[in-house]
Amino acid sequence: MRALGLVASPEALAAPDYHPPHAGDLAVTGRRGKSVVILGAGIAGLASAYELAKAGYRCTILEAKDRVGGRNWTVRGGTTLTDLDGRTQTARFGRDQYMNAGPARLPQSHLTLDYCRELGVPIEPFINQNANALIYNERTGAPVQQARTAKADVYGYVSELLAKALDQGSLDSRLSGEDKDRVLTFLSGFGAIGSKADGYAYTGTDRRGYTVEPGAAGEAGTVLGPPPSLTDVFAGQVGRYVSFEFGYDQAMMMFQPVGGMDGVPMALYRAVGADKVRLGAEITKLTNLPGGVEVAYKDKYGKSQLVKADYCIATLPPHIMARIPTNLDPAIASALGFPTVTPVGKIGLEYSRRWWEEDDRIYGGITETDTDLAHVWYPSYGFHGKRGVVIGYYNTGGSANTYGALTPESRLERALAQGAKIHGEKYKQGLLSSFSVAWQRTPFIEGGWVGWPSRTSGQYDLLNKPAGRVYFAGDWLSYFIAWQAGAFDSARYAVTGLHQRVLAGG
């Protein structure tokens, strides 16, 4: 059977590459599939059940919310949220309109796309960078400008400075004459600077954009310019906004599931089977036993229930899991409480017309600001439609707490006032509906993601090991925190460890 590829060999299971549990693994050892209770129906929980089912494990998922997906949550018309302060919102987005309240983009290198392929989730491009998107720095007094303009000026002046330094011999100890010529050739193209006769000066080109686009007959177009001075460009601090695209997980191409990010958990949910998931199940106690585990919970009717299983995979956010009574070593609870929680907020603004496309020719992408909005996202779907949903703010930290403390009505008012500084009064016009999320005030989640003050002080390693018959999984136990890929990878790690243990007779 191993020769035919029907059963994974022990060597394959131990290999660095992931080898999912196989239906024949347990049969060849004479063991039947074990039972596993999984806490949480987010990506890590659903993926754990999905992978274990490949080898015949009997899985039960307990989820406190009335939906699957965890922080992977797509808000559509009719979606309701009551936060920890008792404030209830109901989304009134129109047909085919939505906002991804949690994750909203997929780097092409992430294994999340592998699951989209395996599960048949259709994807489409997500526009992470757009030269026509804007940059607004309120604190420096810099004018609103297109990202293309800011990038051209920053690259131009940096190239001018470096070219002059090369020409003056400042780098002769590092570069040969041939090296200098090659670097100057690069800088000429990279920054669109002048020749040596022109002092390598950056004076601006059509890379900055046009005030009048080139057209027919005698219309050559009017180039935007001249650029501000070098001092003004760097005083505007726009350079920090044009470098994020170099980030390994931020570079184009990026993708999104067609119709909403929750296409990923819903596909997992269908594959696992709705009968394996108990919604409205709030965990009240976890007991690790010599031969199994017991999990007590309150069902959606408030009735106490008990699930017994051979193993448990806990995928709840660590700060939530830390509050659940268990008989585990106290060091486990301490480790679960060690990561720091990051507040995160988003608001979706539905407009009656797509003015960002019609007036500003912005088709997707992100406007960067130094205001408490932080980021404004334009939809990467529904182009040329009648309606559209703009993410009016996507903020973290103190700004997220500021908005989260407000009522939904006050969040909207503040977001519109701040956004109008960038787009003008049209930002307040034609608004059909809105919906805002403060993840730190969202029941059973209470945060956007967590960070580790240290990964070398013992807590991280402790939670990546089983505590008796309890395993932990989630993006927080990976180096892809806040990405679904981290949840998938962590689930695979836990599943592999559990499966190897069962094969070894544990």
Coordinates of C-alpha atoms in Angstrom, one line a residue:
M1 CA 0.0 0.0 0.0
R2 CA 2.9 2.4 0.7
A3 CA 4.4 1.5 -2.6
L4 CA 1.2 2.5 -4.3
G5 CA 1.0 5.7 -2.4
L6 CA -2.1 4.6 -0.4
V7 CA -0.5 5.0 3.0
A8 CA 2.1 7.6 4.0
S9 CA 5.3 6.2 5.3
P10 CA 6.7 7.2 8.7
E11 CA 9.6 8.9 6.8
A12 CA 7.1 11.0 4.8
L13 CA 5.2 11.9 8.0
A14 CA 8.4 13.2 9.5
A15 CA 9.4 15.1 6.4
P16 CA 9.6 19.0 6.6
D17 CA 6.9 19.2 3.9
Y18 CA 3.3 18.8 5.0
H19 CA 1.7 15.4 4.3
P20 CA -1.9 15.3 5.3
P21 CA -3.3 12.4 7.3
H22 CA -4.4 9.6 4.9
A23 CA -7.4 7.3 5.1
G24 CA -5.0 4.3 5.1
D25 CA -2.7 5.5 7.9
L26 CA -4.7 4.1 10.8
A27 CA -5.9 1.0 8.9
V28 CA -2.4 -0.2 8.4
T29 CA -1.6 0.1 12.1
G30 CA -4.8 -1.6 13.1
R31 CA -6.1 1.4 14.9
R32 CA -9.4 3.1 14.3
G33 CA -9.9 6.9 14.0
K34 CA -9.9 8.7 17.3
S35 CA -12.3 11.4 18.4
V36 CA -11.3 15.0 18.6
V37 CA -13.1 17.9 20.1
I38 CA -12.1 21.2 18.5
L39 CA -12.7 24.6 20.3
G40 CA -13.5 27.3 17.8
A41 CA -14.8 27.3 14.2
G42 CA -12.4 29.8 12.9
I43 CA -9.9 29.0 10.1
A44 CA -7.6 27.0 12.5
G45 CA -10.5 25.0 13.9
L46 CA -12.2 24.2 10.6
A47 CA -8.9 23.4 8.9
S48 CA -8.0 21.0 11.8
A49 CA -11.3 19.1 11.4
Y50 CA -10.9 19.1 7.6
E51 CA -7.4 17.6 7.7
L52 CA -8.2 15.1 10.4
A53 CA -11.3 13.9 8.6
K54 CA -9.0 12.7 5.7
A55 CA -7.8 9.9 8.0
G56 CA -11.2 9.1 9.5
Y57 CA -11.0 11.0 12.8
R58 CA -14.3 11.8 14.3
C59 CA -14.4 15.6 15.0
T60 CA -16.8 17.8 16.9
I61 CA -16.3 21.6 16.6
L62 CA -17.7 23.8 19.4
E63 CA -18.2 27.5 18.4
A64 CA -19.6 30.1 20.7
K65 CA -20.8 32.5 17.9
D66 CA -23.7 31.8 15.7
R67 CA -21.5 31.5 12.6
V68 CA -18.3 29.9 11.5
G69 CA -15.1 31.8 10.4
G70 CA -14.0 33.6 13.5
R71 CA -12.3 36.8 12.4
N72 CA -12.8 35.8 8.8
W73 CA -16.2 37.6 8.6
T74 CA -17.9 39.1 5.6
V75 CA -20.6 41.6 6.4
R76 CA -23.6 41.7 4.1
G77 CA -27.1 43.0 4.2
G78 CA -28.9 41.6 7.2
T79 CA -25.7 40.8 9.2
T80 CA -26.2 41.7 12.9
L81 CA -23.6 42.4 15.6
T82 CA -24.1 43.2 19.2
D83 CA -20.9 44.3 20.8
L84 CA -19.7 43.9 24.4
D85 CA -21.3 47.3 25.2
G86 CA -24.7 46.1 24.2
R87 CA -24.8 48.2 21.0
T88 CA -26.5 46.4 18.1
Q89 CA -26.0 47.1 14.4
T90 CA -27.7 45.5 11.4
A91 CA -26.0 45.9 8.0
R92 CA -28.2 47.3 5.2
F93 CA -25.8 46.9 2.3
G94 CA -27.4 46.4 -1.0
R95 CA -27.4 43.2 -3.1
D96 CA -23.9 42.0 -4.0
Q97 CA -22.3 44.6 -1.7
Y98 CA -20.2 43.6 1.3
M99 CA -17.3 44.4 3.5
N100 CA -14.6 42.0 4.7
A101 CA -14.5 43.0 8.4
G102 CA -11.5 40.8 9.0
P103 CA -8.9 39.5 6.5
A104 CA -9.4 41.0 3.1
R105 CA -6.4 40.0 0.9
L106 CA -4.4 36.9 0.1
P107 CA -0.7 37.1 -0.9
Q108 CA 0.0 34.7 -3.8
S109 CA 2.7 33.0 -1.7
H110 CA 0.3 32.0 1.1
L111 CA -1.0 28.5 1.4
T112 CA -4.5 30.0 1.8
L113 CA -4.6 30.0 -2.0
D114 CA -3.8 26.3 -2.0
Y115 CA -6.9 25.7 0.1
C116 CA -8.9 27.9 -2.2
R117 CA -7.8 25.7 -5.1
E118 CA -8.4 22.4 -3.2
L119 CA -11.9 23.5 -2.0
G120 CA -13.0 25.1 -5.2
V121 CA -13.1 28.7 -3.9
P122 CA -13.0 31.1 -6.9
I123 CA -10.6 34.0 -6.6
E124 CA -10.0 37.4 -8.2
P125 CA -7.4 40.1 -8.0
F126 CA -7.2 42.3 -5.0
I127 CA -5.7 45.7 -5.8
N128 CA -3.3 46.4 -3.0
Q129 CA -1.3 49.1 -4.7
N130 CA -2.8 51.8 -7.0
A131 CA -0.9 54.7 -8.4
N132 CA -4.1 56.7 -8.5
A133 CA -4.8 56.2 -4.8
L134 CA -4.0 59.1 -2.5
I135 CA -1.6 60.1 0.3
Y136 CA -2.7 62.5 2.9
N137 CA -0.4 63.8 5.7
E138 CA -2.4 66.2 7.9
R139 CA 0.3 66.8 10.5
T140 CA 2.9 67.9 8.0
G141 CA 0.5 70.1 6.1
A142 CA 1.4 68.4 2.8
P143 CA -1.3 68.5 0.1
V144 CA -3.3 65.5 -0.9
Q145 CA -1.5 63.8 -3.8
Q146 CA -1.6 60.7 -5.8
A147 CA 0.6 57.9 -4.8
R148 CA 2.3 58.0 -8.2
T149 CA 3.3 61.6 -7.5
A150 CA 4.7 61.0 -4.1
K151 CA 6.6 58.0 -5.4
A152 CA 8.1 59.9 -8.3
D153 CA 9.3 62.7 -6.1
V154 CA 10.8 60.5 -3.4
Y155 CA 12.6 58.3 -5.9
G156 CA 13.6 61.3 -8.0
Y157 CA 15.3 63.2 -5.2
V158 CA 16.9 60.1 -3.6
S159 CA 18.4 59.3 -7.0
E160 CA 19.6 62.9 -7.4
L161 CA 21.3 62.9 -4.1
L162 CA 23.0 59.6 -4.7
A163 CA 24.1 60.5 -8.2
K164 CA 25.7 63.7 -6.9
A165 CA 27.5 61.8 -4.2
L166 CA 28.8 59.3 -6.7
D167 CA 29.9 62.1 -9.0
Q168 CA 31.8 63.9 -6.2
G169 CA 33.7 60.8 -5.3
S170 CA 32.0 60.2 -2.0
L171 CA 31.7 56.5 -2.6
D172 CA 35.0 55.9 -4.4
S173 CA 36.2 53.6 -1.6
R174 CA 33.2 51.3 -2.2
L175 CA 32.7 51.4 -6.0
S176 CA 35.0 51.0 -9.0
G177 CA 34.7 53.3 -12.0
E178 CA 32.7 50.7 -13.8
D179 CA 30.4 50.2 -10.8
K180 CA 29.7 54.0 -10.6
D181 CA 28.7 54.1 -14.3
R182 CA 26.3 51.2 -13.8
V183 CA 24.8 52.8 -10.7
L184 CA 24.4 56.1 -12.4
T185 CA 22.6 54.4 -15.3
F186 CA 20.3 52.7 -12.9
L187 CA 19.6 56.0 -11.1
S188 CA 18.8 57.7 -14.3
G189 CA 16.0 55.3 -15.0
F190 CA 14.9 54.8 -11.4
G191 CA 14.5 58.4 -10.5
A192 CA 14.1 60.0 -13.9
I193 CA 16.9 62.5 -13.2
G194 CA 18.9 64.7 -15.5
S195 CA 22.3 64.0 -17.0
K196 CA 25.7 65.1 -15.5
A197 CA 25.5 68.3 -17.5
D198 CA 22.2 69.0 -15.7
G199 CA 23.7 68.3 -12.3
Y200 CA 21.7 65.1 -12.1
A201 CA 18.8 67.3 -11.1
Y202 CA 15.3 65.9 -10.5
T203 CA 12.8 68.3 -12.1
G204 CA 9.8 66.0 -12.5
T205 CA 8.4 64.1 -15.5
D206 CA 5.1 62.7 -16.5
R207 CA 5.6 60.1 -13.9
R208 CA 4.1 62.6 -11.5
G209 CA 0.9 62.7 -13.5
Y210 CA -1.0 65.2 -15.6
T211 CA -3.3 68.1 -15.0
V212 CA -4.5 67.6 -18.5
E213 CA -4.3 64.2 -20.1
P214 CA -2.7 63.8 -23.5
G215 CA -5.4 63.6 -26.2
A216 CA -6.1 63.8 -29.9
A217 CA -4.7 66.3 -32.5
G218 CA -2.7 69.0 -30.8
E219 CA -3.4 68.0 -27.2
A220 CA 0.0 67.0 -25.9
G221 CA -1.2 67.0 -22.3
T222 CA 0.0 69.1 -19.4
V223 CA 2.4 67.5 -17.0
L224 CA 1.8 68.0 -13.3
G225 CA 4.6 70.0 -11.8
P226 CA 7.1 71.3 -11.1
P227 CA 7.8 69.1 -8.0
P228 CA 8.1 70.6 -4.5
S229 CA 11.6 71.2 -3.2
L230 CA 13.6 68.3 -1.8
T231 CA 13.1 69.7 1.7
D232 CA 9.3 69.9 1.3
V233 CA 9.1 66.4 -0.2
F234 CA 10.9 64.8 2.7
A235 CA 9.2 67.0 5.3
G236 CA 5.9 65.6 4.0
Q237 CA 7.1 62.1 5.1
V238 CA 5.4 60.5 2.2
G239 CA 8.3 58.1 1.6
R240 CA 7.1 55.8 4.4
Y241 CA 3.9 55.1 2.4
V242 CA 5.5 54.1 -0.9
S243 CA 7.7 51.4 0.6
F244 CA 5.0 49.1 2.0
E245 CA 4.7 47.4 -1.3
F246 CA 8.2 46.0 -0.9
G247 CA 7.0 43.9 2.0
Y248 CA 7.0 40.2 1.1
D249 CA 3.4 39.7 2.0
Q250 CA 2.1 43.0 0.6
A251 CA 3.5 42.9 -3.0
M252 CA 1.2 42.4 -6.0
M253 CA -0.3 40.1 -7.1
M254 CA -2.8 39.7 -4.3
F255 CA -6.2 38.0 -4.4
Q256 CA -9.6 37.7 -2.7
P257 CA -12.3 35.1 -2.9
V258 CA -15.1 36.1 -5.3
G259 CA -18.1 37.4 -3.4
G260 CA -16.3 37.8 0.0
M261 CA -13.5 36.4 2.1
D262 CA -15.9 34.1 4.0
G263 CA -15.9 31.9 0.9
V264 CA -12.9 30.2 2.6
P265 CA -14.5 29.2 5.9
M266 CA -17.8 28.4 4.3
A267 CA -16.0 26.0 1.9
L268 CA -14.3 24.3 4.9
Y269 CA -17.6 24.2 6.7
R270 CA -19.3 22.4 3.8
A271 CA -16.3 20.0 3.5
V272 CA -16.3 19.2 7.3
G273 CA -20.1 18.9 7.4
A274 CA -22.5 21.1 9.3
D275 CA -23.4 18.2 11.6
K276 CA -19.9 18.3 13.0
V277 CA -20.2 21.9 14.1
R278 CA -22.2 23.1 17.1
L279 CA -22.9 26.8 17.0
G280 CA -23.8 28.9 20.0
A281 CA -21.6 26.6 22.2
E282 CA -19.8 28.7 24.8
I283 CA -17.0 26.7 26.5
T284 CA -17.2 26.7 30.3
K285 CA -14.6 24.2 31.3
L286 CA -11.9 22.0 29.8
T287 CA -10.6 18.9 31.6
N288 CA -7.6 16.9 30.6
L289 CA -7.8 13.3 31.6
P290 CA -5.3 10.4 31.4
G291 CA -7.3 8.8 28.5
G292 CA -9.1 11.7 26.9
V293 CA -10.6 15.1 27.5
E294 CA -14.0 16.5 28.6
V295 CA -15.3 19.9 27.5
A296 CA -18.3 21.5 29.2
Y297 CA -20.3 24.1 27.4
K298 CA -23.5 26.0 27.4
D299 CA -25.6 25.5 24.2
K300 CA -27.5 28.2 22.4
Y301 CA -30.4 27.6 24.7
G302 CA -28.3 28.1 27.8
K303 CA -28.3 24.4 28.7
S304 CA -25.2 22.8 30.1
Q305 CA -23.7 20.1 27.8
L306 CA -20.6 17.8 28.0
V307 CA -18.4 16.4 25.2
K308 CA -15.9 13.6 25.7
A309 CA -13.2 12.9 23.2
D310 CA -9.8 11.3 22.9
Y311 CA -8.1 14.6 22.1
C312 CA -8.7 18.3 22.0
I313 CA -7.4 21.1 19.7
A314 CA -8.1 24.5 21.1
T315 CA -8.1 27.3 18.5
L316 CA -9.7 30.1 20.5
P317 CA -7.8 33.4 20.8
P318 CA -5.2 33.0 23.6
H319 CA -6.6 35.7 25.8
I320 CA -10.1 34.1 25.6
M321 CA -8.7 30.6 26.2
A322 CA -6.8 31.9 29.2
R323 CA -10.1 32.7 31.0
I324 CA -11.6 29.2 30.6
P325 CA -11.2 27.0 33.7
T326 CA -9.0 24.0 33.1
N327 CA -7.0 21.5 35.1
L328 CA -3.9 22.1 32.9
D329 CA -0.6 23.2 34.4
P330 CA -0.9 26.9 35.6
A331 CA 2.0 27.7 33.3
I332 CA -0.4 27.1 30.3
A333 CA -2.8 29.7 31.5
S334 CA 0.1 32.1 32.1
A335 CA 1.4 31.5 28.6
L336 CA -2.0 32.0 27.0
G337 CA -2.2 35.4 28.7
F338 CA 1.3 36.4 27.6
P339 CA 0.6 37.7 24.1
T340 CA -0.6 41.3 23.8
V341 CA -3.9 42.1 22.1
T342 CA -4.1 44.5 19.2
P343 CA -7.3 46.6 18.9
V344 CA -8.5 46.8 15.3
G345 CA -11.4 48.7 13.7
K346 CA -13.1 49.0 10.3
I347 CA -16.0 50.7 8.9
G348 CA -17.8 50.0 5.6
L349 CA -19.4 53.0 3.8
E350 CA -21.9 52.2 1.1
Y351 CA -22.4 54.9 -1.5
S352 CA -25.1 55.3 -4.2
R353 CA -22.5 55.9 -6.8
R354 CA -18.9 54.9 -7.3
W355 CA -17.5 58.5 -7.2
W356 CA -13.9 57.3 -6.6
E357 CA -14.1 55.7 -10.0
E358 CA -16.2 58.2 -11.8
D359 CA -14.6 61.4 -10.4
D360 CA -11.1 60.4 -9.3
R361 CA -10.4 57.4 -11.5
I362 CA -9.4 55.2 -8.5
Y363 CA -10.1 51.6 -9.3
G364 CA -9.3 49.7 -6.1
G365 CA -6.3 50.3 -4.0
I366 CA -5.6 52.0 -0.7
T367 CA -5.3 55.7 0.4
E368 CA -2.8 56.2 3.2
T369 CA -3.2 58.9 5.8
D370 CA -1.6 60.0 9.1
T371 CA -5.1 60.6 10.5
D372 CA -6.9 58.2 12.8
L373 CA -8.5 56.7 9.7
A374 CA -5.1 55.2 8.9
H375 CA -6.2 53.6 5.7
V376 CA -9.1 54.0 3.2
W377 CA -9.8 51.1 1.0
Y378 CA -11.6 51.2 -2.4
P379 CA -13.4 48.0 -3.4
S380 CA -11.6 45.6 -5.8
Y381 CA -14.9 44.2 -7.1
G382 CA -18.1 45.5 -8.8
F383 CA -16.3 48.0 -11.1
H384 CA -18.6 50.3 -12.9
G385 CA -21.5 49.2 -10.8
K386 CA -24.1 51.6 -9.4
R387 CA -23.1 51.1 -5.7
G388 CA -20.0 50.4 -3.8
V389 CA -18.6 49.9 -0.3
V390 CA -15.5 51.9 0.7
I391 CA -13.6 50.9 3.9
G392 CA -13.7 54.3 5.5
Y393 CA -11.1 53.4 8.1
Y394 CA -8.9 50.4 8.9
N395 CA -7.0 51.3 12.0
T396 CA -5.2 49.7 14.9
G397 CA -4.0 50.6 18.4
G398 CA -5.0 53.8 19.9
S399 CA -7.0 55.0 16.9
A400 CA -9.0 51.7 16.9
N401 CA -9.7 52.2 20.6
T402 CA -10.8 55.8 20.0
Y403 CA -13.4 54.7 17.4
G404 CA -14.3 51.6 19.3
A405 CA -15.4 53.6 22.3
L406 CA -17.9 55.5 20.2
T407 CA -21.4 54.5 19.3
P408 CA -21.7 53.3 15.7
E409 CA -23.4 56.6 14.8
S410 CA -20.5 58.6 16.2
R411 CA -18.0 56.4 14.5
L412 CA -19.7 57.2 11.2
E413 CA -19.8 60.9 11.9
R414 CA -16.1 61.0 12.7
A415 CA -15.1 58.9 9.8
L416 CA -17.0 61.1 7.3
A417 CA -15.5 64.2 8.7
Q418 CA -12.0 62.9 8.4
G419 CA -12.6 61.4 5.0
A420 CA -13.9 64.7 3.7
K421 CA -10.5 66.3 4.4
I422 CA -9.1 63.9 1.7
H423 CA -12.0 63.7 -0.8
G424 CA -14.0 66.8 -0.2
E425 CA -17.7 67.1 0.6
K426 CA -18.7 64.4 -1.8
Y427 CA -17.4 62.0 0.8
K428 CA -20.5 62.8 2.8
Q429 CA -22.9 62.7 0.0
G430 CA -24.9 59.7 -1.4
L431 CA -24.2 57.6 1.6
L432 CA -26.7 54.7 1.7
S433 CA -25.6 52.7 4.8
S434 CA -22.6 51.9 7.0
F435 CA -21.4 49.2 9.4
S436 CA -18.5 49.3 11.8
V437 CA -16.6 46.7 13.7
A438 CA -14.4 47.2 16.8
W439 CA -12.8 43.8 17.1
Q440 CA -11.6 44.4 20.7
R441 CA -15.3 44.9 21.6
T442 CA -16.6 41.9 19.7
P443 CA -17.8 39.0 21.8
F444 CA -15.7 35.8 21.9
I445 CA -12.9 37.4 19.9
E446 CA -12.0 40.7 21.7
G447 CA -9.1 41.7 19.5
G448 CA -7.9 41.9 15.9
W449 CA -4.8 39.8 16.6
V450 CA -2.1 39.3 19.2
G451 CA 1.6 39.9 19.3
W452 CA 4.4 38.1 21.2
P453 CA 6.5 40.3 23.5
S454 CA 9.0 37.5 23.1
R455 CA 9.2 34.2 21.3
T456 CA 12.2 33.1 23.2
S457 CA 11.0 33.3 26.8
G458 CA 9.3 29.9 26.8
Q459 CA 5.6 30.7 26.4
Y460 CA 5.5 30.4 22.6
D461 CA 7.3 27.1 22.6
L462 CA 5.2 25.8 25.5
L463 CA 1.9 26.4 23.6
N464 CA 3.3 24.8 20.4
K465 CA 3.5 21.5 22.4
P466 CA 0.6 19.4 23.6
A467 CA -0.6 19.9 27.2
G468 CA -1.6 16.3 28.0
R469 CA -4.2 15.5 25.3
V470 CA -4.8 19.2 24.5
Y471 CA -3.2 20.8 21.5
F472 CA -3.3 24.5 20.6
A473 CA -3.5 26.1 17.1
G474 CA -4.1 29.5 15.6
D475 CA -2.3 32.2 13.6
W476 CA -0.9 33.4 17.0
L477 CA 1.2 30.2 17.1
S478 CA 2.9 31.0 13.8
Y479 CA 5.1 33.6 12.2
F480 CA 2.1 34.6 10.0
I481 CA 0.1 36.4 12.7
A482 CA -3.0 38.1 11.5
W483 CA -2.9 36.1 8.2
Q484 CA -5.1 33.1 7.5
A485 CA -2.0 31.3 6.3
G486 CA -0.8 31.3 9.9
A487 CA -4.0 29.6 11.1
F488 CA -3.8 27.0 8.3
D489 CA -0.1 26.3 9.0
S490 CA -0.6 26.1 12.7
A491 CA -3.6 23.7 12.3
R492 CA -1.4 21.5 10.1
Y493 CA 1.3 21.5 12.7
A494 CA -1.1 20.4 15.5
V495 CA -2.8 17.8 13.2
T496 CA 0.5 16.3 12.3
G497 CA 1.6 16.1 15.9
L498 CA -1.6 14.5 17.0
H499 CA -1.7 12.1 14.1
Q500 CA 1.9 10.9 14.6
R501 CA 1.0 10.4 18.3
V502 CA -1.9 8.2 17.4
L503 CA 0.1 6.2 14.9
A504 CA 2.7 5.6 17.6
G505 CA 0.0 4.3 19.9
G506 CA -0.3 7.4 22.1

